[in-house]
Amino acid sequence: MDAERITKPLLAWYSTHFRPLPWRVDATPYHVWISEIMLQQTRIEAVIPYYHRFIAALPDVHALAEIDTESLLKLWEGLGYYSRARNLQKAAQTMVQLYDGDLPPDYDKLRTLPGIGDYTAGAIASIAFSIPAPAVDGNVMRVLARLTGDNTDVLSTAGKKKFTDLTWQLIPERQPGRFNQALMELGETVCLPAGTPKCHTCPLRHECVAFREGLTQHLPVRIKKTKRRVEQHAVAVVIANSTPPSVLLHKRAETGLLAGMWEFPHTLSESPLDALPDPVKTVCTNAEALPVCKHLFSHIEWRMAGAQYRIQTPVTLPADYVFASLEDLQSVYPLPGAFRRYTEIVSKLLVKEI
Ligand code: SF4
């Protein structure tokens, strides 16, 4: 493949079609890093307000290294995949120790930092430091698979290697960051998934095998191996008639899924009462059903049936439980997106009680 026939029209297209996203307008290494981590698994439109809030609260590596974990998770609340936030902080602490609080301008050193894999190291190295390195994500693989008419499974190790090798052949010495961003942008705005690419506006259509041969609906090939495990959870929403009114929260363990986050008590057993510590359980009598909600993690689906209880008497709680007022629910305790619907319901209930 003649690399110039791809890079030239692609870079020319990008010059006039790129979206001026905040981390592109002010593309410091720190900004690029934070945005790339946030953009893993999350749409751009959803990331933008989080990005602004995060950068305003934590403007540099030192601030990120020093913030307490609870405040960090609160800043991340709603973005999901909370290990990303924890890894950001671990990486920031390493940068303070080893690199004077800067990101190292070196692909291999970036790659050793927590939470930074091949894609993110390539994106930071190329965009922030102009180092030629591939940044191959799902968008890029989709474009390349269609462009070359390649039916290798993009979810396989072989597929990832193949499209990474191809990117190495294409990436220009000059402007490697713009090239990577242009490929990603094309994948996000033109070479769309699910068989609806806007080929007639694509700068690469004259080189594209899938367009020429009518294969856009069949590429890329993605062979999914695992099905999500379904778990049924019973959720207990316990409202205390305190001043101000409050709701019972539980702190998750410091390791594993949603580590260190707060949640409404829940259990895999059928009765939500089984989720409660004994002093609370004994004063919860009348249950009112709440709507059924579901949440998808990458490997598990939670189906949640909620029940609401009201208690009058003050109770002594174990250390990993707390009664939170509406204000604390909104500003202190980080709750995962899995509980978004119940958080909305509880917020309305607490407003009514005030
Ligand atoms: Fe994708 Fe169509 Fe462009 Fe080919 S011509 S790269 S299928 S948008």
Tab-separated table of C-alpha atoms and ligand atoms in Angstrom:
chain	number	residue	atom	x	y	z
A	1	MET	CA	0.000	0.000	0.000
A	2	ASP	CA	1.279	3.455	-0.926
A	3	ALA	CA	1.166	5.246	2.436
A	4	GLU	CA	1.027	8.714	0.879
A	5	ARG	CA	-2.197	7.918	-0.943
A	6	ILE	CA	-3.767	7.463	2.475
A	7	THR	CA	-1.968	10.002	4.654
A	8	LYS	CA	-2.201	12.976	2.294
A	9	PRO	CA	-5.990	13.055	1.791
A	10	LEU	CA	-6.561	12.000	5.381
A	11	LEU	CA	-4.489	14.844	6.865
A	12	ALA	CA	-5.991	17.358	4.438
A	13	TRP	CA	-9.488	16.240	5.450
A	14	TYR	CA	-8.596	16.448	9.145
A	15	SER	CA	-7.386	20.056	8.779
A	16	THR	CA	-10.891	21.173	7.938
A	17	HIS	CA	-13.053	18.585	9.701
A	18	PHE	CA	-11.507	18.078	13.132
A	19	ARG	CA	-13.700	18.886	16.100
A	20	PRO	CA	-12.053	21.444	18.410
A	21	LEU	CA	-12.327	19.321	21.549
A	22	PRO	CA	-10.932	20.876	24.734
A	23	TRP	CA	-8.002	18.449	24.991
A	24	ARG	CA	-7.095	19.170	21.359
A	25	VAL	CA	-7.261	22.936	21.742
A	26	ASP	CA	-4.848	22.821	24.694
A	27	ALA	CA	-3.008	19.545	24.042
A	28	THR	CA	-0.555	19.400	26.949
A	29	PRO	CA	0.667	15.878	27.795
A	30	TYR	CA	-1.408	15.954	31.002
A	31	HIS	CA	-4.569	16.987	29.143
A	32	VAL	CA	-4.052	14.358	26.443
A	33	TRP	CA	-3.483	11.665	29.063
A	34	ILE	CA	-6.577	12.518	31.147
A	35	SER	CA	-8.788	12.749	28.074
A	36	GLU	CA	-7.553	9.461	26.621
A	37	ILE	CA	-8.240	7.634	29.878
A	38	MET	CA	-11.703	9.186	30.166
A	39	LEU	CA	-12.498	8.336	26.547
A	40	GLN	CA	-11.855	4.635	27.105
A	41	GLN	CA	-15.349	3.105	27.175
A	42	THR	CA	-17.075	6.532	27.272
A	43	ARG	CA	-18.510	8.718	24.510
A	44	ILE	CA	-16.951	12.113	23.755
A	45	GLU	CA	-20.125	14.092	24.560
A	46	ALA	CA	-20.346	12.417	27.962
A	47	VAL	CA	-16.652	12.996	28.694
A	48	ILE	CA	-16.507	16.759	28.004
A	49	PRO	CA	-18.211	18.030	31.209
A	50	TYR	CA	-16.260	15.513	33.321
A	51	TYR	CA	-13.035	16.579	31.666
A	52	HIS	CA	-13.620	20.271	32.439
A	53	ARG	CA	-14.539	19.504	36.050
A	54	PHE	CA	-11.553	17.204	36.510
A	55	ILE	CA	-8.994	19.606	35.028
A	56	ALA	CA	-10.402	22.519	37.064
A	57	ALA	CA	-10.108	20.492	40.300
A	58	LEU	CA	-6.819	18.760	39.437
A	59	PRO	CA	-4.870	20.963	37.026
A	60	ASP	CA	-1.627	18.966	37.040
A	61	VAL	CA	0.087	15.700	37.921
A	62	HIS	CA	0.986	16.873	41.448
A	63	ALA	CA	-2.624	17.716	42.312
A	64	LEU	CA	-3.778	14.339	41.003
A	65	ALA	CA	-1.079	12.512	42.955
A	66	GLU	CA	-2.102	14.169	46.219
A	67	ILE	CA	-5.931	14.167	46.213
A	68	ASP	CA	-7.645	11.784	48.667
A	69	THR	CA	-9.226	8.729	47.055
A	70	GLU	CA	-12.819	9.540	48.009
A	71	SER	CA	-12.682	12.995	46.404
A	72	LEU	CA	-11.048	11.487	43.320
A	73	LEU	CA	-13.812	8.888	42.969
A	74	LYS	CA	-16.424	11.609	43.481
A	75	LEU	CA	-14.923	13.546	40.549
A	76	TRP	CA	-15.139	10.350	38.512
A	77	GLU	CA	-18.663	9.444	39.654
A	78	GLY	CA	-20.855	8.469	36.701
A	79	LEU	CA	-18.002	7.792	34.273
A	80	GLY	CA	-17.802	4.125	35.293
A	81	TYR	CA	-14.808	1.769	35.237
A	82	TYR	CA	-13.489	3.330	38.417
A	83	SER	CA	-10.191	1.470	38.281
A	84	ARG	CA	-9.317	4.064	35.626
A	85	ALA	CA	-9.369	6.827	38.252
A	86	ARG	CA	-7.322	4.780	40.711
A	87	ASN	CA	-4.753	3.964	38.039
A	88	LEU	CA	-4.549	7.624	37.049
A	89	GLN	CA	-3.575	8.466	40.589
A	90	LYS	CA	-1.047	5.627	40.868
A	91	ALA	CA	0.523	6.738	37.588
A	92	ALA	CA	0.608	10.365	38.775
A	93	GLN	CA	2.377	9.283	41.978
A	94	THR	CA	4.950	7.391	39.904
A	95	MET	CA	5.465	10.452	37.706
A	96	VAL	CA	6.103	12.572	40.799
A	97	GLN	CA	8.631	10.025	42.101
A	98	LEU	CA	10.449	9.310	38.835
A	99	TYR	CA	9.850	12.146	36.378
A	100	ASP	CA	9.542	15.368	38.434
A	101	GLY	CA	5.762	15.347	38.046
A	102	ASP	CA	5.784	15.249	34.223
A	103	LEU	CA	4.689	12.609	31.756
A	104	PRO	CA	7.806	10.936	30.316
A	105	PRO	CA	8.261	11.710	26.577
A	106	ASP	CA	8.981	8.064	25.811
A	107	TYR	CA	6.597	5.351	24.564
A	108	ASP	CA	8.178	2.513	26.590
A	109	LYS	CA	8.205	4.515	29.825
A	110	LEU	CA	4.608	5.606	29.307
A	111	ARG	CA	3.659	1.978	28.688
A	112	THR	CA	4.965	0.930	32.120
A	113	LEU	CA	2.631	3.337	33.991
A	114	PRO	CA	-0.574	1.979	35.596
A	115	GLY	CA	-3.600	2.176	33.303
A	116	ILE	CA	-1.584	3.011	30.194
A	117	GLY	CA	-1.753	0.260	27.568
A	118	ASP	CA	-0.516	0.123	23.984
A	119	TYR	CA	-3.246	2.387	22.629
A	120	THR	CA	-2.973	5.095	25.300
A	121	ALA	CA	0.841	5.111	25.231
A	122	GLY	CA	0.703	5.510	21.443
A	123	ALA	CA	-1.872	8.288	21.659
A	124	ILE	CA	0.056	10.275	24.295
A	125	ALA	CA	3.457	9.716	22.618
A	126	SER	CA	2.222	10.762	19.189
A	127	ILE	CA	-0.195	13.565	20.096
A	128	ALA	CA	1.658	15.179	22.999
A	129	PHE	CA	5.283	14.444	22.025
A	130	SER	CA	5.154	13.919	18.207
A	131	ILE	CA	6.702	10.458	18.554
A	132	PRO	CA	5.659	8.130	15.695
A	133	ALA	CA	3.718	5.371	17.473
A	134	PRO	CA	0.440	3.696	16.515
A	135	ALA	CA	-2.708	4.322	18.583
A	136	VAL	CA	-5.016	1.553	17.445
A	137	ASP	CA	-8.486	1.420	18.981
A	138	GLY	CA	-11.788	0.025	17.718
A	139	ASN	CA	-12.445	3.063	15.504
A	140	VAL	CA	-9.046	2.823	13.854
A	141	MET	CA	-9.352	-0.917	13.284
A	142	ARG	CA	-12.772	-0.445	11.688
A	143	VAL	CA	-11.384	2.110	9.232
A	144	LEU	CA	-8.351	-0.022	8.387
A	145	ALA	CA	-10.337	-3.251	8.028
A	146	ARG	CA	-12.706	-1.573	5.554
A	147	LEU	CA	-9.961	0.337	3.784
A	148	THR	CA	-7.982	-2.834	3.082
A	149	GLY	CA	-10.944	-5.237	2.863
A	150	ASP	CA	-9.373	-7.340	5.619
A	151	ASN	CA	-11.677	-9.808	7.375
A	152	THR	CA	-9.390	-10.685	10.297
A	153	ASP	CA	-11.348	-10.636	13.582
A	154	VAL	CA	-10.650	-7.204	15.121
A	155	LEU	CA	-11.324	-8.596	18.613
A	156	SER	CA	-8.539	-11.190	18.262
A	157	THR	CA	-4.870	-10.775	19.173
A	158	ALA	CA	-3.969	-11.527	15.561
A	159	GLY	CA	-6.309	-8.766	14.359
A	160	LYS	CA	-4.880	-6.213	16.736
A	161	LYS	CA	-1.336	-7.081	15.675
A	162	LYS	CA	-2.222	-6.956	11.988
A	163	PHE	CA	-3.820	-3.510	12.167
A	164	THR	CA	-1.062	-2.190	14.415
A	165	ASP	CA	1.548	-3.357	11.891
A	166	LEU	CA	-0.427	-1.668	9.134
A	167	THR	CA	-0.526	1.581	11.103
A	168	TRP	CA	3.271	1.415	11.470
A	169	GLN	CA	3.487	1.294	7.671
A	170	LEU	CA	1.222	4.315	7.286
A	171	ILE	CA	2.208	6.641	10.126
A	172	PRO	CA	4.236	9.630	8.901
A	173	GLU	CA	7.450	10.759	10.650
A	174	ARG	CA	6.069	14.264	10.650
A	175	GLN	CA	2.701	14.829	12.301
A	176	PRO	CA	2.217	11.323	13.749
A	177	GLY	CA	-0.209	12.730	16.331
A	178	ARG	CA	-2.376	14.416	13.703
A	179	PHE	CA	-2.365	11.220	11.656
A	180	ASN	CA	-3.565	9.125	14.608
A	181	GLN	CA	-6.213	11.675	15.524
A	182	ALA	CA	-7.357	11.916	11.906
A	183	LEU	CA	-7.844	8.141	11.696
A	184	MET	CA	-9.788	8.148	14.985
A	185	GLU	CA	-11.867	11.142	13.873
A	186	LEU	CA	-12.685	9.478	10.571
A	187	GLY	CA	-13.813	6.373	12.460
A	188	GLU	CA	-15.950	8.408	14.854
A	189	THR	CA	-17.608	10.754	12.370
A	190	VAL	CA	-17.523	9.182	8.878
A	191	CYS	CA	-16.579	5.504	8.867
A	192	LEU	CA	-19.339	4.697	11.326
A	193	PRO	CA	-20.037	1.266	12.763
A	194	ALA	CA	-23.128	-0.882	12.111
A	195	GLY	CA	-23.076	-0.672	8.340
A	196	THR	CA	-23.825	3.037	7.982
A	197	PRO	CA	-20.543	4.711	6.976
A	198	LYS	CA	-20.800	8.018	5.102
A	199	CYS	CA	-18.596	6.817	2.276
A	200	HIS	CA	-19.583	9.562	-0.149
A	201	THR	CA	-18.002	12.177	2.112
A	202	CYS	CA	-14.940	10.070	2.983
A	203	PRO	CA	-11.518	11.319	1.869
A	204	LEU	CA	-10.317	7.701	1.497
A	205	ARG	CA	-13.134	6.372	-0.677
A	206	HIS	CA	-10.927	6.176	-3.792
A	207	GLU	CA	-8.565	3.801	-1.966
A	208	CYS	CA	-11.170	1.855	-0.020
A	209	VAL	CA	-11.687	-1.832	-0.818
A	210	ALA	CA	-14.912	-2.149	1.220
A	211	PHE	CA	-16.461	0.838	-0.556
A	212	ARG	CA	-15.416	-0.409	-3.990
A	213	GLU	CA	-16.602	-3.955	-3.406
A	214	GLY	CA	-19.737	-3.203	-1.375
A	215	LEU	CA	-18.367	-4.813	1.804
A	216	THR	CA	-18.933	-2.019	4.306
A	217	GLN	CA	-21.776	-3.911	5.996
A	218	HIS	CA	-19.594	-6.999	6.459
A	219	LEU	CA	-16.478	-5.338	7.845
A	220	PRO	CA	-14.957	-5.232	10.339
A	221	VAL	CA	-15.380	-8.816	11.520
A	222	ARG	CA	-15.953	-9.045	15.294
A	223	ILE	CA	-16.295	-12.456	16.901
A	224	LYS	CA	-17.540	-12.139	20.463
A	225	LYS	CA	-16.441	-14.926	22.742
A	226	THR	CA	-18.010	-14.333	26.095
A	227	LYS	CA	-21.596	-13.700	27.142
A	228	ARG	CA	-22.385	-11.479	30.100
A	229	ARG	CA	-23.220	-13.295	33.303
A	230	VAL	CA	-26.617	-12.174	34.658
A	231	GLU	CA	-26.906	-11.499	38.393
A	232	GLN	CA	-30.172	-10.748	40.228
A	233	HIS	CA	-29.674	-8.214	43.038
A	234	ALA	CA	-32.123	-7.143	45.725
A	235	VAL	CA	-31.464	-3.511	46.683
A	236	ALA	CA	-32.462	-2.023	50.042
A	237	VAL	CA	-33.164	1.712	50.131
A	238	VAL	CA	-33.454	2.665	53.804
A	239	ILE	CA	-34.615	6.214	54.524
A	240	ALA	CA	-34.109	7.449	58.083
A	241	ASN	CA	-36.394	10.049	59.584
A	242	SER	CA	-33.422	12.062	60.854
A	243	THR	CA	-32.703	15.792	60.643
A	244	PRO	CA	-32.020	16.222	57.808
A	245	PRO	CA	-33.512	12.999	56.396
A	246	SER	CA	-30.892	10.532	55.220
A	247	VAL	CA	-30.384	7.296	53.317
A	248	LEU	CA	-28.297	4.282	54.240
A	249	LEU	CA	-25.138	3.717	52.182
A	250	HIS	CA	-22.582	0.938	52.260
A	251	LYS	CA	-18.907	1.221	51.330
A	252	ARG	CA	-17.608	-1.506	49.007
A	253	ALA	CA	-14.369	-3.369	49.645
A	254	GLU	CA	-11.110	-1.708	48.582
A	255	THR	CA	-10.456	-4.327	45.909
A	256	GLY	CA	-12.535	-5.832	43.098
A	257	LEU	CA	-15.440	-4.418	41.097
A	258	LEU	CA	-16.255	-0.766	41.979
A	259	ALA	CA	-13.603	-0.842	44.701
A	260	GLY	CA	-14.037	1.734	47.464
A	261	MET	CA	-17.271	3.173	46.002
A	262	TRP	CA	-20.453	3.705	48.007
A	263	GLU	CA	-23.732	1.982	47.168
A	264	PHE	CA	-27.224	1.254	48.362
A	265	PRO	CA	-26.981	-2.049	50.256
A	266	HIS	CA	-27.771	-4.963	47.954
A	267	THR	CA	-27.529	-8.708	47.941
A	268	LEU	CA	-27.672	-11.671	45.589
A	269	SER	CA	-30.300	-13.271	47.825
A	270	GLU	CA	-34.000	-12.662	47.123
A	271	SER	CA	-34.718	-10.538	50.168
A	272	PRO	CA	-33.264	-7.002	50.276
A	273	LEU	CA	-33.249	-7.336	54.083
A	274	ASP	CA	-30.306	-9.722	53.707
A	275	ALA	CA	-28.258	-6.766	52.467
A	276	LEU	CA	-28.673	-4.892	55.742
A	277	PRO	CA	-26.614	-4.996	58.925
A	278	ASP	CA	-28.513	-6.479	61.891
A	279	PRO	CA	-29.251	-3.221	63.785
A	280	VAL	CA	-30.973	-1.818	60.688
A	281	LYS	CA	-32.614	-5.051	59.600
A	282	THR	CA	-34.484	-5.417	62.865
A	283	VAL	CA	-36.195	-1.998	62.508
A	284	CYS	CA	-37.087	-2.355	58.803
A	285	THR	CA	-40.641	-3.602	58.665
A	286	ASN	CA	-42.809	-2.331	55.800
A	287	ALA	CA	-41.240	-2.622	52.345
A	288	GLU	CA	-42.413	-0.613	49.339
A	289	ALA	CA	-41.324	-1.877	45.938
A	290	LEU	CA	-39.138	0.368	43.744
A	291	PRO	CA	-38.718	0.067	39.947
A	292	VAL	CA	-36.559	-2.717	38.553
A	293	CYS	CA	-33.300	-1.426	37.028
A	294	LYS	CA	-30.472	-2.999	35.136
A	295	HIS	CA	-26.841	-2.122	34.578
A	296	LEU	CA	-24.350	-3.607	32.131
A	297	PHE	CA	-20.716	-4.060	33.057
A	298	SER	CA	-18.338	-5.490	30.462
A	299	HIS	CA	-18.730	-9.032	31.813
A	300	ILE	CA	-21.766	-8.947	34.156
A	301	GLU	CA	-25.332	-7.711	33.936
A	302	TRP	CA	-26.929	-6.622	37.183
A	303	ARG	CA	-30.729	-6.853	37.336
A	304	MET	CA	-31.812	-4.974	40.410
A	305	ALA	CA	-35.128	-5.085	42.255
A	306	GLY	CA	-35.348	-2.334	44.866
A	307	ALA	CA	-37.369	-2.058	48.053
A	308	GLN	CA	-37.769	1.035	50.157
A	309	TYR	CA	-37.916	1.029	53.980
A	310	ARG	CA	-38.478	3.881	56.394
A	311	ILE	CA	-37.061	3.841	59.866
A	312	GLN	CA	-37.599	6.195	62.776
A	313	THR	CA	-35.155	5.194	65.445
A	314	PRO	CA	-31.452	6.024	65.394
A	315	VAL	CA	-29.315	2.878	65.006
A	316	THR	CA	-25.649	2.170	65.521
A	317	LEU	CA	-23.968	1.210	62.261
A	318	PRO	CA	-20.934	-0.916	61.414
A	319	ALA	CA	-17.943	1.114	60.160
A	320	ASP	CA	-18.635	0.499	56.455
A	321	TYR	CA	-22.162	1.927	56.604
A	322	VAL	CA	-23.321	5.515	56.885
A	323	PHE	CA	-26.533	7.528	56.778
A	324	ALA	CA	-26.059	10.239	54.131
A	325	SER	CA	-28.116	13.413	53.779
A	326	LEU	CA	-29.127	14.607	50.320
A	327	GLU	CA	-26.234	17.081	50.308
A	328	ASP	CA	-23.706	14.385	51.217
A	329	LEU	CA	-25.197	12.013	48.662
A	330	GLN	CA	-24.601	14.646	45.990
A	331	SER	CA	-21.201	15.956	47.038
A	332	VAL	CA	-19.354	13.544	49.346
A	333	TYR	CA	-20.029	9.879	48.620
A	334	PRO	CA	-19.101	8.533	45.161
A	335	LEU	CA	-21.853	6.207	43.880
A	336	PRO	CA	-21.358	4.185	40.680
A	337	GLY	CA	-23.561	4.698	37.620
A	338	ALA	CA	-25.090	1.270	38.278
A	339	PHE	CA	-27.212	2.991	40.945
A	340	ARG	CA	-28.041	6.129	38.939
A	341	ARG	CA	-31.757	5.378	38.710
A	342	TYR	CA	-32.050	4.587	42.435
A	343	THR	CA	-29.994	7.685	43.270
A	344	GLU	CA	-32.505	9.816	41.343
A	345	ILE	CA	-35.419	8.165	43.137
A	346	VAL	CA	-33.775	8.570	46.536
A	347	SER	CA	-32.899	12.218	45.858
A	348	LYS	CA	-36.560	12.952	45.114
A	349	LEU	CA	-37.662	11.099	48.256
A	350	LEU	CA	-35.214	13.028	50.421
A	351	VAL	CA	-36.282	16.365	48.885
A	352	LYS	CA	-39.887	15.520	49.754
A	353	GLU	CA	-38.937	14.744	53.336
A	354	ILE	CA	-37.015	17.986	53.910
B	1	SF4	FE1	-15.004	3.788	5.702
B	1	SF4	FE2	-16.505	4.240	3.538
B	1	SF4	FE3	-14.288	5.690	3.982
B	1	SF4	FE4	-14.112	3.143	3.283
B	1	SF4	S1	-14.958	4.811	2.057
B	1	SF4	S2	-12.941	4.150	4.890
B	1	SF4	S3	-15.886	2.257	4.354
B	1	SF4	S4	-16.177	5.664	5.244
